[in-house]
PDB file of C-alpha atoms in Angstrom:
ATOM      1  CA  UNK A   1     -12.940 -34.032   8.065  1.00 75.00           C
ATOM      2  CA  UNK A   2     -10.076 -35.085   5.783  1.00 83.00           C
ATOM      3  CA  UNK A   3     -12.246 -37.598   3.932  1.00 81.00           C
ATOM      4  CA  UNK A   4     -14.837 -34.896   3.315  1.00 85.00           C
ATOM      5  CA  UNK A   5     -12.219 -32.437   2.024  1.00 84.00           C
ATOM      6  CA  UNK A   6     -10.763 -35.046  -0.312  1.00 84.00           C
ATOM      7  CA  UNK A   7     -14.220 -35.924  -1.641  1.00 86.00           C
ATOM      8  CA  UNK A   8     -15.362 -32.368  -2.372  1.00 89.00           C
ATOM      9  CA  UNK A   9     -12.052 -30.823  -3.451  1.00 89.00           C
ATOM     10  CA  UNK A  10     -12.413 -30.730  -7.283  1.00 88.00           C
ATOM     11  CA  UNK A  11     -16.036 -29.555  -7.116  1.00 92.00           C
ATOM     12  CA  UNK A  12     -15.569 -27.074  -4.275  1.00 94.00           C
ATOM     13  CA  UNK A  13     -12.712 -25.356  -6.111  1.00 94.00           C
ATOM     14  CA  UNK A  14     -15.032 -24.474  -8.992  1.00 95.00           C
ATOM     15  CA  UNK A  15     -17.747 -23.339  -6.566  1.00 96.00           C
ATOM     16  CA  UNK A  16     -15.187 -20.984  -5.015  1.00 97.00           C
ATOM     17  CA  UNK A  17     -14.165 -19.717  -8.475  1.00 97.00           C
ATOM     18  CA  UNK A  18     -17.840 -19.028  -9.260  1.00 97.00           C
ATOM     19  CA  UNK A  19     -18.420 -17.187  -5.976  1.00 97.00           C
ATOM     20  CA  UNK A  20     -15.239 -15.134  -6.381  1.00 97.00           C
ATOM     21  CA  UNK A  21     -16.305 -14.218  -9.917  1.00 97.00           C
ATOM     22  CA  UNK A  22     -19.611 -12.876  -8.563  1.00 98.00           C
ATOM     23  CA  UNK A  23     -17.748 -10.869  -5.916  1.00 98.00           C
ATOM     24  CA  UNK A  24     -15.369  -9.512  -8.591  1.00 97.00           C
ATOM     25  CA  UNK A  25     -18.365  -8.291 -10.629  1.00 97.00           C
ATOM     26  CA  UNK A  26     -19.895  -6.652  -7.541  1.00 96.00           C
ATOM     27  CA  UNK A  27     -16.591  -4.963  -6.724  1.00 96.00           C
ATOM     28  CA  UNK A  28     -16.253  -3.675 -10.277  1.00 96.00           C
ATOM     29  CA  UNK A  29     -19.743  -2.165 -10.217  1.00 94.00           C
ATOM     30  CA  UNK A  30     -19.047  -0.714  -6.765  1.00 93.00           C
ATOM     31  CA  UNK A  31     -15.963   1.000  -8.176  1.00 93.00           C
ATOM     32  CA  UNK A  32     -17.819   2.215 -11.278  1.00 91.00           C
ATOM     33  CA  UNK A  33     -20.616   3.620  -9.149  1.00 88.00           C
ATOM     34  CA  UNK A  34     -18.567   5.529  -6.565  1.00 83.00           C
ATOM     35  CA  UNK A  35     -14.954   5.399  -7.872  1.00 86.00           C
ATOM     36  CA  UNK A  36     -13.987   3.976  -4.501  1.00 87.00           C
ATOM     37  CA  UNK A  37     -10.279   2.953  -4.756  1.00 94.00           C
ATOM     38  CA  UNK A  38     -10.683   0.124  -2.257  1.00 95.00           C
ATOM     39  CA  UNK A  39     -13.274  -1.488  -4.542  1.00 96.00           C
ATOM     40  CA  UNK A  40     -10.958  -1.304  -7.565  1.00 96.00           C
ATOM     41  CA  UNK A  41      -7.958  -2.690  -5.665  1.00 97.00           C
ATOM     42  CA  UNK A  42     -10.067  -5.473  -4.119  1.00 97.00           C
ATOM     43  CA  UNK A  43     -11.365  -6.270  -7.620  1.00 97.00           C
ATOM     44  CA  UNK A  44      -7.791  -6.718  -8.878  1.00 97.00           C
ATOM     45  CA  UNK A  45      -6.873  -8.891  -5.883  1.00 97.00           C
ATOM     46  CA  UNK A  46      -9.956 -11.026  -6.553  1.00 97.00           C
ATOM     47  CA  UNK A  47      -8.971 -11.457 -10.209  1.00 96.00           C
ATOM     48  CA  UNK A  48      -5.608 -12.801  -9.039  1.00 94.00           C
ATOM     49  CA  UNK A  49      -7.294 -15.260  -6.693  1.00 95.00           C
ATOM     50  CA  UNK A  50      -9.698 -16.388  -9.436  1.00 96.00           C
ATOM     51  CA  UNK A  51      -6.758 -17.109 -11.757  1.00 95.00           C
ATOM     52  CA  UNK A  52      -5.034 -19.069  -9.009  1.00 93.00           C
ATOM     53  CA  UNK A  53      -8.077 -21.186  -8.120  1.00 94.00           C
ATOM     54  CA  UNK A  54      -9.162 -21.709 -11.746  1.00 95.00           C
ATOM     55  CA  UNK A  55      -5.761 -22.981 -12.852  1.00 94.00           C
ATOM     56  CA  UNK A  56      -5.672 -25.376  -9.904  1.00 93.00           C
ATOM     57  CA  UNK A  57      -9.217 -26.470 -10.749  1.00 91.00           C
ATOM     58  CA  UNK A  58      -8.177 -27.181 -14.337  1.00 92.00           C
ATOM     59  CA  UNK A  59      -5.694 -29.699 -12.946  1.00 84.00           C
ATOM     60  CA  UNK A  60      -8.444 -32.293 -12.926  1.00 77.00           C
ATOM     61  CA  UNK A  61      -9.025 -31.955 -16.679  1.00 82.00           C
ATOM     62  CA  UNK A  62      -5.873 -30.720 -18.456  1.00 82.00           C
ATOM     63  CA  UNK A  63      -2.886 -32.844 -19.394  1.00 84.00           C
ATOM     64  CA  UNK A  64       0.306 -32.313 -17.403  1.00 83.00           C
ATOM     65  CA  UNK A  65       2.169 -30.512 -20.198  1.00 87.00           C
ATOM     66  CA  UNK A  66      -0.552 -27.882 -20.704  1.00 90.00           C
ATOM     67  CA  UNK A  67      -1.043 -27.447 -16.969  1.00 89.00           C
ATOM     68  CA  UNK A  68       2.677 -26.890 -16.446  1.00 88.00           C
ATOM     69  CA  UNK A  69       2.680 -24.299 -19.232  1.00 90.00           C
ATOM     70  CA  UNK A  70      -0.073 -22.175 -17.660  1.00 92.00           C
ATOM     71  CA  UNK A  71       0.784 -22.701 -13.975  1.00 91.00           C
ATOM     72  CA  UNK A  72       3.366 -19.867 -13.792  1.00 92.00           C
ATOM     73  CA  UNK A  73       0.498 -17.455 -14.489  1.00 93.00           C
ATOM     74  CA  UNK A  74      -1.020 -18.116 -11.067  1.00 91.00           C
ATOM     75  CA  UNK A  75       2.267 -17.525  -9.252  1.00 91.00           C
ATOM     76  CA  UNK A  76       2.978 -14.306 -11.143  1.00 93.00           C
ATOM     77  CA  UNK A  77      -0.598 -13.036 -10.648  1.00 92.00           C
ATOM     78  CA  UNK A  78      -0.410 -13.824  -6.934  1.00 90.00           C
ATOM     79  CA  UNK A  79       2.925 -12.054  -6.514  1.00 91.00           C
ATOM     80  CA  UNK A  80       1.829  -9.065  -8.568  1.00 93.00           C
ATOM     81  CA  UNK A  81      -1.636  -8.465  -7.097  1.00 94.00           C
ATOM     82  CA  UNK A  82      -1.582  -9.567  -3.434  1.00 94.00           C
ATOM     83  CA  UNK A  83       0.599  -6.558  -2.386  1.00 94.00           C
ATOM     84  CA  UNK A  84      -2.400  -4.366  -3.267  1.00 96.00           C
ATOM     85  CA  UNK A  85      -3.746  -5.314   0.166  1.00 96.00           C
ATOM     86  CA  UNK A  86      -1.336  -2.712   1.603  1.00 96.00           C
ATOM     87  CA  UNK A  87      -2.868   0.335  -0.149  1.00 97.00           C
ATOM     88  CA  UNK A  88      -6.301  -1.106   0.628  1.00 97.00           C
ATOM     89  CA  UNK A  89      -5.361  -0.799   4.306  1.00 96.00           C
ATOM     90  CA  UNK A  90      -4.006   2.708   3.669  1.00 96.00           C
ATOM     91  CA  UNK A  91      -7.231   3.922   2.069  1.00 96.00           C
ATOM     92  CA  UNK A  92      -9.275   2.245   4.809  1.00 96.00           C
ATOM     93  CA  UNK A  93      -7.248   4.136   7.435  1.00 96.00           C
ATOM     94  CA  UNK A  94      -7.679   7.392   5.481  1.00 94.00           C
ATOM     95  CA  UNK A  95      -3.923   7.985   5.460  1.00 95.00           C
ATOM     96  CA  UNK A  96      -2.769  11.373   4.214  1.00 95.00           C
ATOM     97  CA  UNK A  97      -1.509  11.726   0.634  1.00 94.00           C
ATOM     98  CA  UNK A  98       2.234  11.904   1.472  1.00 95.00           C
ATOM     99  CA  UNK A  99       1.960   8.680   3.492  1.00 96.00           C
ATOM    100  CA  UNK A 100      -0.029   7.018   0.719  1.00 96.00           C
ATOM    101  CA  UNK A 101       2.672   7.957  -1.801  1.00 97.00           C
ATOM    102  CA  UNK A 102       5.270   6.183   0.320  1.00 97.00           C
ATOM    103  CA  UNK A 103       2.935   3.212   0.774  1.00 96.00           C
ATOM    104  CA  UNK A 104       2.366   3.021  -2.978  1.00 97.00           C
ATOM    105  CA  UNK A 105       6.124   3.138  -3.590  1.00 97.00           C
ATOM    106  CA  UNK A 106       6.653   0.212  -1.203  1.00 95.00           C
ATOM    107  CA  UNK A 107       3.717  -1.607  -2.784  1.00 95.00           C
ATOM    108  CA  UNK A 108       5.208  -1.127  -6.254  1.00 96.00           C
ATOM    109  CA  UNK A 109       8.509  -2.596  -5.088  1.00 95.00           C
ATOM    110  CA  UNK A 110       6.685  -5.561  -3.535  1.00 93.00           C
ATOM    111  CA  UNK A 111       4.666  -6.090  -6.698  1.00 94.00           C
ATOM    112  CA  UNK A 112       7.853  -6.171  -8.780  1.00 95.00           C
ATOM    113  CA  UNK A 113       9.461  -8.580  -6.306  1.00 93.00           C
ATOM    114  CA  UNK A 114       6.312 -10.710  -6.259  1.00 92.00           C
ATOM    115  CA  UNK A 115       6.182 -10.938 -10.045  1.00 93.00           C
ATOM    116  CA  UNK A 116       9.882 -11.880 -10.124  1.00 94.00           C
ATOM    117  CA  UNK A 117       9.254 -14.479  -7.423  1.00 91.00           C
ATOM    118  CA  UNK A 118       6.402 -15.974  -9.425  1.00 90.00           C
ATOM    119  CA  UNK A 119       8.468 -16.121 -12.594  1.00 90.00           C
ATOM    120  CA  UNK A 120      11.425 -17.702 -10.743  1.00 92.00           C
ATOM    121  CA  UNK A 121       9.428 -20.402  -8.969  1.00 90.00           C
ATOM    122  CA  UNK A 122      10.531 -23.882 -10.029  1.00 90.00           C
ATOM    123  CA  UNK A 123       7.438 -26.057 -10.364  1.00 90.00           C
ATOM    124  CA  UNK A 124       6.912 -29.624  -9.208  1.00 91.00           C
ATOM    125  CA  UNK A 125       3.831 -31.704  -9.991  1.00 90.00           C
ATOM    126  CA  UNK A 126       1.617 -32.725  -7.058  1.00 90.00           C
ATOM    127  CA  UNK A 127      -1.504 -34.879  -7.108  1.00 89.00           C
ATOM    128  CA  UNK A 128      -4.152 -35.149  -4.426  1.00 87.00           C
ATOM    129  CA  UNK A 129      -7.949 -35.496  -4.242  1.00 80.00           C
ATOM    130  CA  UNK A 130      -8.219 -35.923  -8.002  1.00 81.00           C
ATOM    131  CA  UNK A 131      -6.477 -32.609  -8.637  1.00 86.00           C
ATOM    132  CA  UNK A 132      -3.111 -32.292 -10.340  1.00 87.00           C
ATOM    133  CA  UNK A 133      -1.281 -29.032  -9.746  1.00 90.00           C
ATOM    134  CA  UNK A 134       2.169 -27.576 -10.081  1.00 89.00           C
ATOM    135  CA  UNK A 135       3.510 -26.137  -6.836  1.00 88.00           C
ATOM    136  CA  UNK A 136       6.775 -24.552  -5.737  1.00 87.00           C
ATOM    137  CA  UNK A 137       9.483 -27.219  -5.696  1.00 86.00           C
ATOM    138  CA  UNK A 138      12.694 -27.699  -3.747  1.00 83.00           C
ATOM    139  CA  UNK A 139      14.725 -26.131  -6.562  1.00 86.00           C
ATOM    140  CA  UNK A 140      12.968 -22.772  -6.135  1.00 87.00           C
ATOM    141  CA  UNK A 141      15.511 -20.085  -5.089  1.00 89.00           C
ATOM    142  CA  UNK A 142      15.537 -19.279  -1.378  1.00 88.00           C
ATOM    143  CA  UNK A 143      14.854 -15.583  -2.041  1.00 89.00           C
ATOM    144  CA  UNK A 144      11.719 -16.489  -4.003  1.00 88.00           C
ATOM    145  CA  UNK A 145      10.457 -18.676  -1.144  1.00 86.00           C
ATOM    146  CA  UNK A 146      11.103 -15.821   1.287  1.00 87.00           C
ATOM    147  CA  UNK A 147       9.132 -13.329  -0.807  1.00 89.00           C
ATOM    148  CA  UNK A 148       6.295 -15.861  -1.140  1.00 85.00           C
ATOM    149  CA  UNK A 149       6.111 -16.179   2.667  1.00 82.00           C
ATOM    150  CA  UNK A 150       6.206 -12.388   3.083  1.00 83.00           C
ATOM    151  CA  UNK A 151       3.307 -11.997   0.649  1.00 84.00           C
ATOM    152  CA  UNK A 152       1.318 -14.776   2.320  1.00 79.00           C
ATOM    153  CA  UNK A 153       1.613 -13.674   5.950  1.00 77.00           C
ATOM    154  CA  UNK A 154       3.164 -10.203   5.722  1.00 83.00           C
ATOM    155  CA  UNK A 155       0.005  -8.865   4.118  1.00 88.00           C
ATOM    156  CA  UNK A 156      -2.664 -10.545   6.246  1.00 91.00           C
ATOM    157  CA  UNK A 157      -1.257  -9.568   9.660  1.00 92.00           C
ATOM    158  CA  UNK A 158      -1.004  -5.824   8.826  1.00 93.00           C
ATOM    159  CA  UNK A 159      -4.516  -6.128   7.424  1.00 95.00           C
ATOM    160  CA  UNK A 160      -5.768  -7.473  10.753  1.00 96.00           C
ATOM    161  CA  UNK A 161      -4.003  -4.670  12.637  1.00 96.00           C
ATOM    162  CA  UNK A 162      -5.467  -2.058  10.299  1.00 96.00           C
ATOM    163  CA  UNK A 163      -8.812  -3.802  10.696  1.00 97.00           C
ATOM    164  CA  UNK A 164      -8.731  -3.363  14.479  1.00 97.00           C
ATOM    165  CA  UNK A 165      -8.004   0.368  14.070  1.00 97.00           C
ATOM    166  CA  UNK A 166     -10.800   0.693  11.515  1.00 96.00           C
ATOM    167  CA  UNK A 167     -13.123  -1.233  13.836  1.00 97.00           C
ATOM    168  CA  UNK A 168     -12.438   1.240  16.642  1.00 96.00           C
ATOM    169  CA  UNK A 169     -12.629   4.370  14.488  1.00 95.00           C
ATOM    170  CA  UNK A 170     -15.369   3.469  12.018  1.00 95.00           C
ATOM    171  CA  UNK A 171     -17.359   1.000  14.122  1.00 95.00           C
ATOM    172  CA  UNK A 172     -17.180  -1.828  11.583  1.00 95.00           C
ATOM    173  CA  UNK A 173     -15.329  -5.165  11.929  1.00 97.00           C
ATOM    174  CA  UNK A 174     -15.445  -5.924   8.182  1.00 97.00           C
ATOM    175  CA  UNK A 175     -11.806  -5.159   7.338  1.00 97.00           C
ATOM    176  CA  UNK A 176     -10.600  -7.082  10.385  1.00 97.00           C
ATOM    177  CA  UNK A 177     -12.782 -10.055   9.441  1.00 97.00           C
ATOM    178  CA  UNK A 178     -11.332  -9.956   5.938  1.00 97.00           C
ATOM    179  CA  UNK A 179      -7.796 -10.439   7.263  1.00 95.00           C
ATOM    180  CA  UNK A 180      -8.777 -12.737  10.128  1.00 96.00           C
ATOM    181  CA  UNK A 181     -10.674 -15.268   8.007  1.00 96.00           C
ATOM    182  CA  UNK A 182      -7.732 -15.461   5.584  1.00 95.00           C
ATOM    183  CA  UNK A 183      -5.350 -16.026   8.499  1.00 93.00           C
ATOM    184  CA  UNK A 184      -7.676 -18.579  10.112  1.00 94.00           C
ATOM    185  CA  UNK A 185      -8.105 -20.779   7.058  1.00 93.00           C
ATOM    186  CA  UNK A 186      -4.387 -20.573   6.238  1.00 90.00           C
ATOM    187  CA  UNK A 187      -3.648 -21.940   9.709  1.00 90.00           C
ATOM    188  CA  UNK A 188      -6.359 -24.610   9.666  1.00 89.00           C
ATOM    189  CA  UNK A 189      -4.494 -26.951   7.322  1.00 85.00           C
ATOM    190  CA  UNK A 190      -1.375 -27.432   9.472  1.00 85.00           C
ATOM    191  CA  UNK A 191      -3.409 -27.236  12.698  1.00 87.00           C
ATOM    192  CA  UNK A 192      -5.639 -30.154  11.659  1.00 86.00           C
ATOM    193  CA  UNK A 193      -2.873 -32.299  10.181  1.00 85.00           C
ATOM    194  CA  UNK A 194      -3.857 -31.436   6.623  1.00 86.00           C
ATOM    195  CA  UNK A 195      -0.873 -29.358   5.564  1.00 84.00           C
ATOM    196  CA  UNK A 196      -0.926 -31.047   2.152  1.00 86.00           C
ATOM    197  CA  UNK A 197      -4.421 -29.605   1.619  1.00 89.00           C
ATOM    198  CA  UNK A 198      -3.549 -26.036   2.603  1.00 90.00           C
ATOM    199  CA  UNK A 199      -3.786 -24.971  -1.049  1.00 90.00           C
ATOM    200  CA  UNK A 200      -7.468 -25.990  -0.943  1.00 91.00           C
ATOM    201  CA  UNK A 201      -8.417 -25.022   2.616  1.00 93.00           C
ATOM    202  CA  UNK A 202      -6.904 -21.545   2.211  1.00 93.00           C
ATOM    203  CA  UNK A 203      -9.190 -20.944  -0.789  1.00 95.00           C
ATOM    204  CA  UNK A 204     -12.114 -20.667   1.629  1.00 95.00           C
ATOM    205  CA  UNK A 205     -10.159 -17.991   3.497  1.00 95.00           C
ATOM    206  CA  UNK A 206      -9.525 -16.157   0.230  1.00 96.00           C
ATOM    207  CA  UNK A 207     -13.222 -16.266  -0.584  1.00 97.00           C
ATOM    208  CA  UNK A 208     -14.203 -14.811   2.794  1.00 97.00           C
ATOM    209  CA  UNK A 209     -11.401 -12.258   2.553  1.00 97.00           C
ATOM    210  CA  UNK A 210     -12.701 -10.767  -0.704  1.00 97.00           C
ATOM    211  CA  UNK A 211     -16.321 -11.076   0.459  1.00 97.00           C
ATOM    212  CA  UNK A 212     -15.610  -8.947   3.539  1.00 97.00           C
ATOM    213  CA  UNK A 213     -13.537  -6.563   1.398  1.00 97.00           C
ATOM    214  CA  UNK A 214     -16.542  -6.090  -0.866  1.00 96.00           C
ATOM    215  CA  UNK A 215     -18.850  -5.482   2.110  1.00 96.00           C
ATOM    216  CA  UNK A 216     -16.386  -2.952   3.510  1.00 96.00           C
ATOM    217  CA  UNK A 217     -15.837  -1.190   0.160  1.00 94.00           C
ATOM    218  CA  UNK A 218     -19.583  -0.993  -0.380  1.00 91.00           C
ATOM    219  CA  UNK A 219     -20.070   0.454   3.097  1.00 88.00           C
ATOM    220  CA  UNK A 220     -17.306   3.009   2.589  1.00 79.00           C
ATOM    221  CA  UNK A 221     -18.798   4.056  -0.747  1.00 64.00           C
ATOM    222  CA  UNK A 222     -22.142   4.957   0.850  1.00 63.00           C
TER     223      UNK A 222
END
């Protein structure tokens, strides 16, 4: 399995970027057609994931200086946009307006913290499978690492919980599958002894996450 992942890594990253771009376009048209907030928020999340994957993909072609200059963009975009998964869950659960206001306030605070985390991340160059990337280094402040972990796992688990409730109430597993596939692929790297490839393996989870979000948003817009 590891040999296969190493062999396909640079090419698969761009395939994922292409697929996510198609999903982003579908989400945008879904929002334009029905003004469904979940579609717009999922579109923004997908844009963040595209930026992240594309900048990593460029690591096989750009020189180190240029790559280092643009790499903070992916951390800031991730920190700023991933918290939007919380209001997505809120709209999926049809929470009342006062509750949504509180949820949006918390989301705004998380977005600000996520952007600050991304800007404060100290980058170190890593090379594997023909891809050069800049990842969070040991000099990154502890608070920034903590916020990064919260955004990585503190969004997916609530999404799975909300997905179970939606599954029961609305008779569709799509929101649950969105969170579950992200969680599954994030865990696959360490579970298979490929923790150094988690940046790549988790991209498949991100792709399935936004795919199921699109399917759910499209269903909810009907």
